[in-house]
Coordinates of C-alpha atoms and ligand atoms in Angstrom, one line a residue:
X6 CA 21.8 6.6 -13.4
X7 CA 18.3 6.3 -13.6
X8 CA 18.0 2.9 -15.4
X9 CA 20.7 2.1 -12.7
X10 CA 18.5 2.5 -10.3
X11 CA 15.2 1.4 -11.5
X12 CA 17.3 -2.0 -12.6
X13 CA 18.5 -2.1 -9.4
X14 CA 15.7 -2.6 -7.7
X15 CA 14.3 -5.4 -10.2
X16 CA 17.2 -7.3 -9.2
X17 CA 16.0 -6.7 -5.7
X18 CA 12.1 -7.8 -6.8
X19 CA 13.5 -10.9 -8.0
X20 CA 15.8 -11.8 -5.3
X21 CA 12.8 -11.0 -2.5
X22 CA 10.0 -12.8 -3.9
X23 CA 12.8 -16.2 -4.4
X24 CA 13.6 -15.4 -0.6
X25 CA 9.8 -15.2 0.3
X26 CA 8.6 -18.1 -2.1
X27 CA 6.3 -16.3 -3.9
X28 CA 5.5 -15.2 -7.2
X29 CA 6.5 -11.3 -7.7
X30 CA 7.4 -8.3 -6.0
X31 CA 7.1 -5.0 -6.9
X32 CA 9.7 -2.7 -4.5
X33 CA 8.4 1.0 -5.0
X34 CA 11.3 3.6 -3.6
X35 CA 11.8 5.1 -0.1
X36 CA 10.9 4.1 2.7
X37 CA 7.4 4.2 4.4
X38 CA 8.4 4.5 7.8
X39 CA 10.7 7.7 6.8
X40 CA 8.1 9.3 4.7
X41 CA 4.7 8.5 5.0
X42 CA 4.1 9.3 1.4
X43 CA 5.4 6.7 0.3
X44 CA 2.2 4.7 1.0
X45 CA 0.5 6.5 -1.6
X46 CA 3.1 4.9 -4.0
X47 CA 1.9 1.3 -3.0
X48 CA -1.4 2.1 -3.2
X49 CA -0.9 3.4 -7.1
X50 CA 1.4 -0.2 -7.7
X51 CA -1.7 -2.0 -6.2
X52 CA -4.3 0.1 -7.5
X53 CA -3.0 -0.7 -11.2
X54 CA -2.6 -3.9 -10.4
X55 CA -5.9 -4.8 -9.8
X56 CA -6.8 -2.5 -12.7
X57 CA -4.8 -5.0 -14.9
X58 CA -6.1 -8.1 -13.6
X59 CA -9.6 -7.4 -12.9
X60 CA -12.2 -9.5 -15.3
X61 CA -15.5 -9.4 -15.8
X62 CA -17.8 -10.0 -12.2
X63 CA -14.7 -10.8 -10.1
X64 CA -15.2 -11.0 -6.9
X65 CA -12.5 -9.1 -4.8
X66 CA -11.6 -9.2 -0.9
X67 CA -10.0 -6.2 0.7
X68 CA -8.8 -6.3 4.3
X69 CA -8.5 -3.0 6.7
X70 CA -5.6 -1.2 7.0
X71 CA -4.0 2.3 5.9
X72 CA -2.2 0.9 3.1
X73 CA -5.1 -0.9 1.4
X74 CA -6.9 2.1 1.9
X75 CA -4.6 3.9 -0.1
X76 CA -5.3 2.0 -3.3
X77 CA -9.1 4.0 -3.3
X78 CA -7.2 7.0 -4.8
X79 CA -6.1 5.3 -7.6
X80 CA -9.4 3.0 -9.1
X81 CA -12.1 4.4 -11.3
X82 CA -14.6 2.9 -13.3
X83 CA -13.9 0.8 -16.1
X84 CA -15.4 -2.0 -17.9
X85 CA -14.1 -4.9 -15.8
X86 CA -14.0 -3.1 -12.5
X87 CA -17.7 -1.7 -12.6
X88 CA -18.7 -5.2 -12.5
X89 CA -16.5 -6.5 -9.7
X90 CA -18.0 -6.8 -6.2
X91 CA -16.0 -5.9 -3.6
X92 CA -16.3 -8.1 0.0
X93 CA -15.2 -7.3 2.9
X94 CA -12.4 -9.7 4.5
X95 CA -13.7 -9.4 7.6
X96 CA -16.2 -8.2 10.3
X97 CA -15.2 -4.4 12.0
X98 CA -12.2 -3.6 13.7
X99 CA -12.6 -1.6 17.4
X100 CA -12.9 2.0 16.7
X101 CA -11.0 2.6 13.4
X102 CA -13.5 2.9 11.2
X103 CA -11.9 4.7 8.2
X104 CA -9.7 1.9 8.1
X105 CA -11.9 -1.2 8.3
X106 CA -12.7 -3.4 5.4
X107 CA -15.8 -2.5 5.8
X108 CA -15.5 1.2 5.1
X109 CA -13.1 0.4 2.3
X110 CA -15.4 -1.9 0.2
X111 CA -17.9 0.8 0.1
X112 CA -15.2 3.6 -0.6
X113 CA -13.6 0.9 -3.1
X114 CA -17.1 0.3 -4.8
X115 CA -18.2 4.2 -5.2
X116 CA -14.9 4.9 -7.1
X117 CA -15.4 1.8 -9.5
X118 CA -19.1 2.0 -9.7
X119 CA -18.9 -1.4 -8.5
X120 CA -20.7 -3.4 -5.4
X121 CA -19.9 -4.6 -2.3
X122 CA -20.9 -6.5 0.7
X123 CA -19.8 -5.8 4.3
X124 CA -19.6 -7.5 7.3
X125 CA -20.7 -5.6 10.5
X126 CA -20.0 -7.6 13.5
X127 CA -17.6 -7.0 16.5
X128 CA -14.4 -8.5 16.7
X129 CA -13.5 -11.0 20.1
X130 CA -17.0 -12.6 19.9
X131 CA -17.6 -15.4 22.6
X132 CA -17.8 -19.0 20.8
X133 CA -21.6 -19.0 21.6
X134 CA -22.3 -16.3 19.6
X135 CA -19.8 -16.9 17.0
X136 CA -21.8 -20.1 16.6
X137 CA -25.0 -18.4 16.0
X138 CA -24.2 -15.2 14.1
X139 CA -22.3 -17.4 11.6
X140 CA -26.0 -19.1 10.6
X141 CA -27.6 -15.9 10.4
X142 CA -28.3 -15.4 6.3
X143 CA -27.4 -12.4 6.2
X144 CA -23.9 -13.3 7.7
X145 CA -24.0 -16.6 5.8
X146 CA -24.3 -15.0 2.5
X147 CA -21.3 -13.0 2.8
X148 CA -19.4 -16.0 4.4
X149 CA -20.2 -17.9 1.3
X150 CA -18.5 -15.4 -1.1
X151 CA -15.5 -16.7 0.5
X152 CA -15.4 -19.7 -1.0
X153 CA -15.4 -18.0 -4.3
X154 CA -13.0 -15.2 -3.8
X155 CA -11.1 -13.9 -7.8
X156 CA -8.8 -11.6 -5.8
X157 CA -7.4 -11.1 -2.7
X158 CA -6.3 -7.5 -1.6
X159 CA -4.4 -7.4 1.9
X160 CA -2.2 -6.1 4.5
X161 CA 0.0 -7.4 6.6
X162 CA 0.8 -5.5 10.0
X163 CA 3.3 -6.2 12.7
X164 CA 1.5 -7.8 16.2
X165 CA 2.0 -5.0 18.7
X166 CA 1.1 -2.1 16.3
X167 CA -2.4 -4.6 15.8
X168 CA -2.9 -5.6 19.1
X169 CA -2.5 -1.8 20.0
X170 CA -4.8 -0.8 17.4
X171 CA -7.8 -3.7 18.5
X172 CA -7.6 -2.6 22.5
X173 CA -6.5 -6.1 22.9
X174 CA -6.5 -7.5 27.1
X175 CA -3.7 -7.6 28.9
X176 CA -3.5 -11.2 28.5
X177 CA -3.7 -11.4 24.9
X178 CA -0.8 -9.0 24.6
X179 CA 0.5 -10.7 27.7
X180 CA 0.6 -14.1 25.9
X181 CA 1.8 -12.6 22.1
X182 CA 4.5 -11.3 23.5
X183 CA 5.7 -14.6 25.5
X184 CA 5.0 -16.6 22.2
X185 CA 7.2 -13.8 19.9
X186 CA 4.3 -12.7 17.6
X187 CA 6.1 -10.7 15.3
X188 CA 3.7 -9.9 12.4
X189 CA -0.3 -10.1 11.8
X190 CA -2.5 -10.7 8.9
X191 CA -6.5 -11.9 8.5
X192 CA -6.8 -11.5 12.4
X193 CA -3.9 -14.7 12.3
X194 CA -0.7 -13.8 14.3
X195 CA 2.5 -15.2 13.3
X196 CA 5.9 -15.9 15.4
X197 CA 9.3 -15.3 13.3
X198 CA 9.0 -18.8 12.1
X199 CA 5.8 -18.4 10.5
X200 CA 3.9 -20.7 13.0
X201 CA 0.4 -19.4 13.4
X202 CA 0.2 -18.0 17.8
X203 CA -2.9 -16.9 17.8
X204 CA -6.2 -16.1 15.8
X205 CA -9.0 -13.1 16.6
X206 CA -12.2 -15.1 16.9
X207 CA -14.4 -13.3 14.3
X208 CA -16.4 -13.8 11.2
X209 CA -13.6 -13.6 8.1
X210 CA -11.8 -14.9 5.6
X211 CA -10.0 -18.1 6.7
X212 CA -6.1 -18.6 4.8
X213 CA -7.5 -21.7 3.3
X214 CA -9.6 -20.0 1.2
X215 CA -7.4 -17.1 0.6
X216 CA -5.0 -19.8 -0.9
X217 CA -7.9 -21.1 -2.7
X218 CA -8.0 -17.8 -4.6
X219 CA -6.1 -17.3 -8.2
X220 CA -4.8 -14.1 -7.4
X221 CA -3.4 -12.5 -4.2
X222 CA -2.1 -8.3 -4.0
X223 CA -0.4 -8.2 -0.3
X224 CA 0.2 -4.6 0.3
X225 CA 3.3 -3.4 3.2
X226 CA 6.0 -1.3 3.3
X227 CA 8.2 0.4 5.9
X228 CA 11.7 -1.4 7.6
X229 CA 9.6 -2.0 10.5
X230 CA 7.3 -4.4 9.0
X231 CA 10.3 -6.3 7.9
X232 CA 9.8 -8.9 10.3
X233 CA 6.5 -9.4 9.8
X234 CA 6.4 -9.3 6.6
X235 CA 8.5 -12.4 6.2
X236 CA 7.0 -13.6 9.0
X237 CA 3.9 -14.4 7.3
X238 CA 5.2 -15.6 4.3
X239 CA 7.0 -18.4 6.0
X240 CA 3.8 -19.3 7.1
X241 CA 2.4 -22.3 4.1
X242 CA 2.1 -19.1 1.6
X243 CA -0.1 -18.9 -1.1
X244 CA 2.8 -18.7 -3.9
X245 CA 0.4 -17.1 -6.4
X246 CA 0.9 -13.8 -4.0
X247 CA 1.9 -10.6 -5.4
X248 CA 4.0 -8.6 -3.0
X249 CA 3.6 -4.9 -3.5
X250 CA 5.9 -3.1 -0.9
X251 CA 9.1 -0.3 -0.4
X252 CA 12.8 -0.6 -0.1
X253 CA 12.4 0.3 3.1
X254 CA 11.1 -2.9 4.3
X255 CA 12.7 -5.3 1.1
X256 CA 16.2 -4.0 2.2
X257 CA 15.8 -5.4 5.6
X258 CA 14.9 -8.4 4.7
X259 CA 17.3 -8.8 1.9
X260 CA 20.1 -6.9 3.8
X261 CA 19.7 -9.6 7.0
Ligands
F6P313 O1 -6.7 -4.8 10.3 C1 -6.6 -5.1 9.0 C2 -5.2 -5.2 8.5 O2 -5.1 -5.6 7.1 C3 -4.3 -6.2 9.3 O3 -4.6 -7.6 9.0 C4 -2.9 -5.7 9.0 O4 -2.0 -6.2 10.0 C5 -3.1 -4.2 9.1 O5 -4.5 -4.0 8.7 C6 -2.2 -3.4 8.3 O6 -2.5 -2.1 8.5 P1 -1.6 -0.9 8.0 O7 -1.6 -1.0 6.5 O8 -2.3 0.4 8.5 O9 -0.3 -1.0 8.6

């Protein structure tokens, strides 16, 4: 029954990451949204997959979120993932700080003995002082590790629970909701179509050169990020993207 069940869901893995046009998924049991647990078990899948990719001076970028914050229970130091250097995706999220990128680099970096760099700047910044924080060198060194990113580590939310979570205006949530956001990722909002709505004006990662990058660990689970989660990867993906999520969420899609 077991082998049933673990075969089962490689069949699953398969069919998902053909439907999404990418290059594997990993389905880890149970559903997120029933049992919050379960986001433990996608750190661990994520957390060893980095392990087993991670080479020598990588540089790796981590997004916010819960669920890429649960990977930091699962790295330690090793050869390869002492010298890594862990960068922040992008600048500070409103009042979350356990869960910005920020945060997580450093948490990331103390449990690998590795480095990081963060990016403190607010989020919503007016196009005058994007303009002029983005030449500041200490901003600009940071920015430039994006060019030269190893490996990607992200989440992928759905756009009310992250327009909720950034105290977005009235008219921002106004406007997502007339244009049918459905899912979030990088600060880019997505429709059901994958066509990008909207995008948070801060300093970060742009999807150019998270496509640029050789390897990609996106990191969601739960049936209610179903939609977004697809959402996104309709989007011009980066096919080299590892999907890391639950049945929860790949039933929903596959089940549609
Ligand atoms: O804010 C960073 C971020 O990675 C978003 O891009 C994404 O939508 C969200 O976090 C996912 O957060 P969680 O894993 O907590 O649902």
């Amino acid at each position: 029954e077991m082998f049933q069940e673990v075969s089962g869901l490689s069949t699953k893995e398969k069919k998902l990451a053909e439907i999404l046009g990418i290059k594997k998924v990993i389905i880890v049991p149970g559903d997120m949204d029933v049992d919050s647990s379960i986001q433990l078990l996608l750190g661990k899948e994520a957390g060893d997959y980095l392990t087993a990719i991670a080479k020598k001076d990588f540089t790796v970028a981590i997004t916010g979120g819960s669920t890429v914050a649960a990977l930091k229970n699962f790295l330690s130091p090793s050869k390869s993932l002492s010298t890594l250097t862990f960068v922040a995706a992008r600048g500070s999220l409103g009042n979350e700080m356990n869960l910005q990128a920020n945060t997580l680099v450093s948490q990331f970096a103390a449990k690998c003995g590795a480095d990081f760099r963060t990016l403190y700047l607010p989020e919503n910044l007016s196009e005058t002082a994007f303009m002029t924080m983005i030449q500041e060198p200490i901003v600009k060194e940071v920015v430039d590790f994006y060019d030269r990113i190893d490996i990607v580590v992200h989440g992928i939310g759905t756009a009310k629970e992250m327009a909720y979570r950034r105290d977005s205006g009235e008219s921002v949530i106004k406007m997502l909701d007339e244009k049918k956001a459905v899912g979030e990722a990088f600060g880019y909002y997505f429709d059901e179509a994958g066509n990008i709505i909207y995008r948070i004006n801060t300093i970060g990662i742009q999807l150019e050169q998270v496509k640029q990058s050789p390897h990609i660990i996106a990191v969601a689970g739960g049936t209610l990020k179903a939609k977004a989660i697809q959402a996104y990867f309709k989007n011009e993906t980066a096919h080299q993207t590892i999907l890391i999520t639950d049945e929860g969420a790949a039933n929903a899609i596959l089940n549609k």
